[in-house]
Amino acid sequence: MLWVILVFANGTALLLFNQTLAGTLVNLTLPAPPLSAPLVYNNNTPVPALWNGDVLTVPVLGNALITVKYVPRAAASNGVISFNVTEGYYVIWAQGGVLLLPTLTILNYTADKNAVVVVAKARGQLPTPYREGKSPRPPRRRQAQLQGQ
């Protein structure tokens, strides 16, 4: 099973699974611990799923396109915010301005001015683009806008 890791320029990471499956119930091993309960869709309809540790039991009920989305639990390690992934193959999309310092084997990649897409075999830490204590600032509003509200 192939997972996609989306890393945005603001430091947010999202793990995504999107595949057609067959069966009644399918156990998916999550590649990284979730921050909160994953969102699960069966043919683009939200469905409940059983989350037990690193296994997500998903109702398929025949053949269905199953989509799972979640934010991984990140932690600071040596001043870098990162999350751990289990051994496996991943497609990693990183938005422009994101620097990946991978502890993974890059099998293929493509880049343009806005993003890079990497196909990799990974296990271990995957850093996000912000160092500990260096979060992006929220957009500032002009004083005139604030007075008008």
Tab-separated table of C-alpha atoms in Angstrom, residues 62-116:
chain	number	residue	atom	x	y	z
A	62	GLY	CA	-17.242	-4.727	-1.480
A	63	ASN	CA	-15.081	-2.662	-3.838
A	64	ALA	CA	-14.564	0.954	-2.859
A	65	LEU	CA	-12.205	3.884	-3.183
A	66	ILE	CA	-10.859	4.337	0.353
A	67	THR	CA	-9.295	7.657	1.326
A	68	VAL	CA	-7.562	8.257	4.655
A	69	LYS	CA	-6.185	11.662	5.689
A	70	TYR	CA	-4.422	12.664	8.887
A	71	VAL	CA	-1.809	14.934	10.411
A	72	PRO	CA	1.118	13.003	11.911
A	73	ARG	CA	2.243	13.588	15.492
A	74	ALA	CA	5.407	15.673	15.270
A	75	ALA	CA	8.085	16.141	17.914
A	76	ALA	CA	11.219	18.223	18.338
A	77	SER	CA	14.479	16.329	18.024
A	78	ASN	CA	17.833	18.137	18.024
A	79	GLY	CA	16.008	21.428	17.421
A	80	VAL	CA	14.214	20.138	14.299
A	81	ILE	CA	10.498	19.354	14.208
A	82	SER	CA	9.952	15.957	12.584
A	83	PHE	CA	7.771	12.854	12.592
A	84	ASN	CA	8.702	9.191	12.282
A	85	VAL	CA	7.515	6.942	9.458
A	86	THR	CA	7.628	3.167	9.311
A	87	GLU	CA	9.555	1.328	6.627
A	88	GLY	CA	7.814	1.459	3.269
A	89	TYR	CA	7.511	3.248	-0.049
A	90	TYR	CA	6.165	6.803	-0.092
A	91	VAL	CA	5.394	9.560	-2.541
A	92	ILE	CA	6.461	12.825	-0.909
A	93	TRP	CA	5.179	16.157	-2.217
A	94	ALA	CA	6.969	19.176	-0.793
A	95	GLN	CA	5.756	22.707	-1.501
A	96	GLY	CA	8.259	25.272	-2.753
A	97	GLY	CA	10.487	26.672	-0.060
A	98	VAL	CA	10.491	23.418	1.890
A	99	LEU	CA	13.856	21.834	2.528
A	100	LEU	CA	13.783	18.108	3.163
A	101	LEU	CA	16.757	16.580	4.902
A	102	PRO	CA	15.726	12.994	4.292
A	103	THR	CA	16.893	9.925	6.118
A	104	LEU	CA	15.459	7.913	3.265
A	105	THR	CA	16.427	6.395	-0.054
A	106	ILE	CA	15.271	8.561	-2.972
A	107	LEU	CA	14.209	6.363	-5.896
A	108	ASN	CA	13.038	9.123	-8.221
A	109	TYR	CA	12.084	12.792	-8.115
A	110	THR	CA	10.812	15.649	-10.211
A	111	ALA	CA	10.823	19.343	-9.442
A	112	ASP	CA	9.374	22.564	-10.778
A	113	LYS	CA	9.377	26.115	-9.453
A	114	ASN	CA	6.558	25.440	-6.961
A	115	ALA	CA	7.181	21.951	-5.560
A	116	VAL	CA	9.181	18.762	-5.617
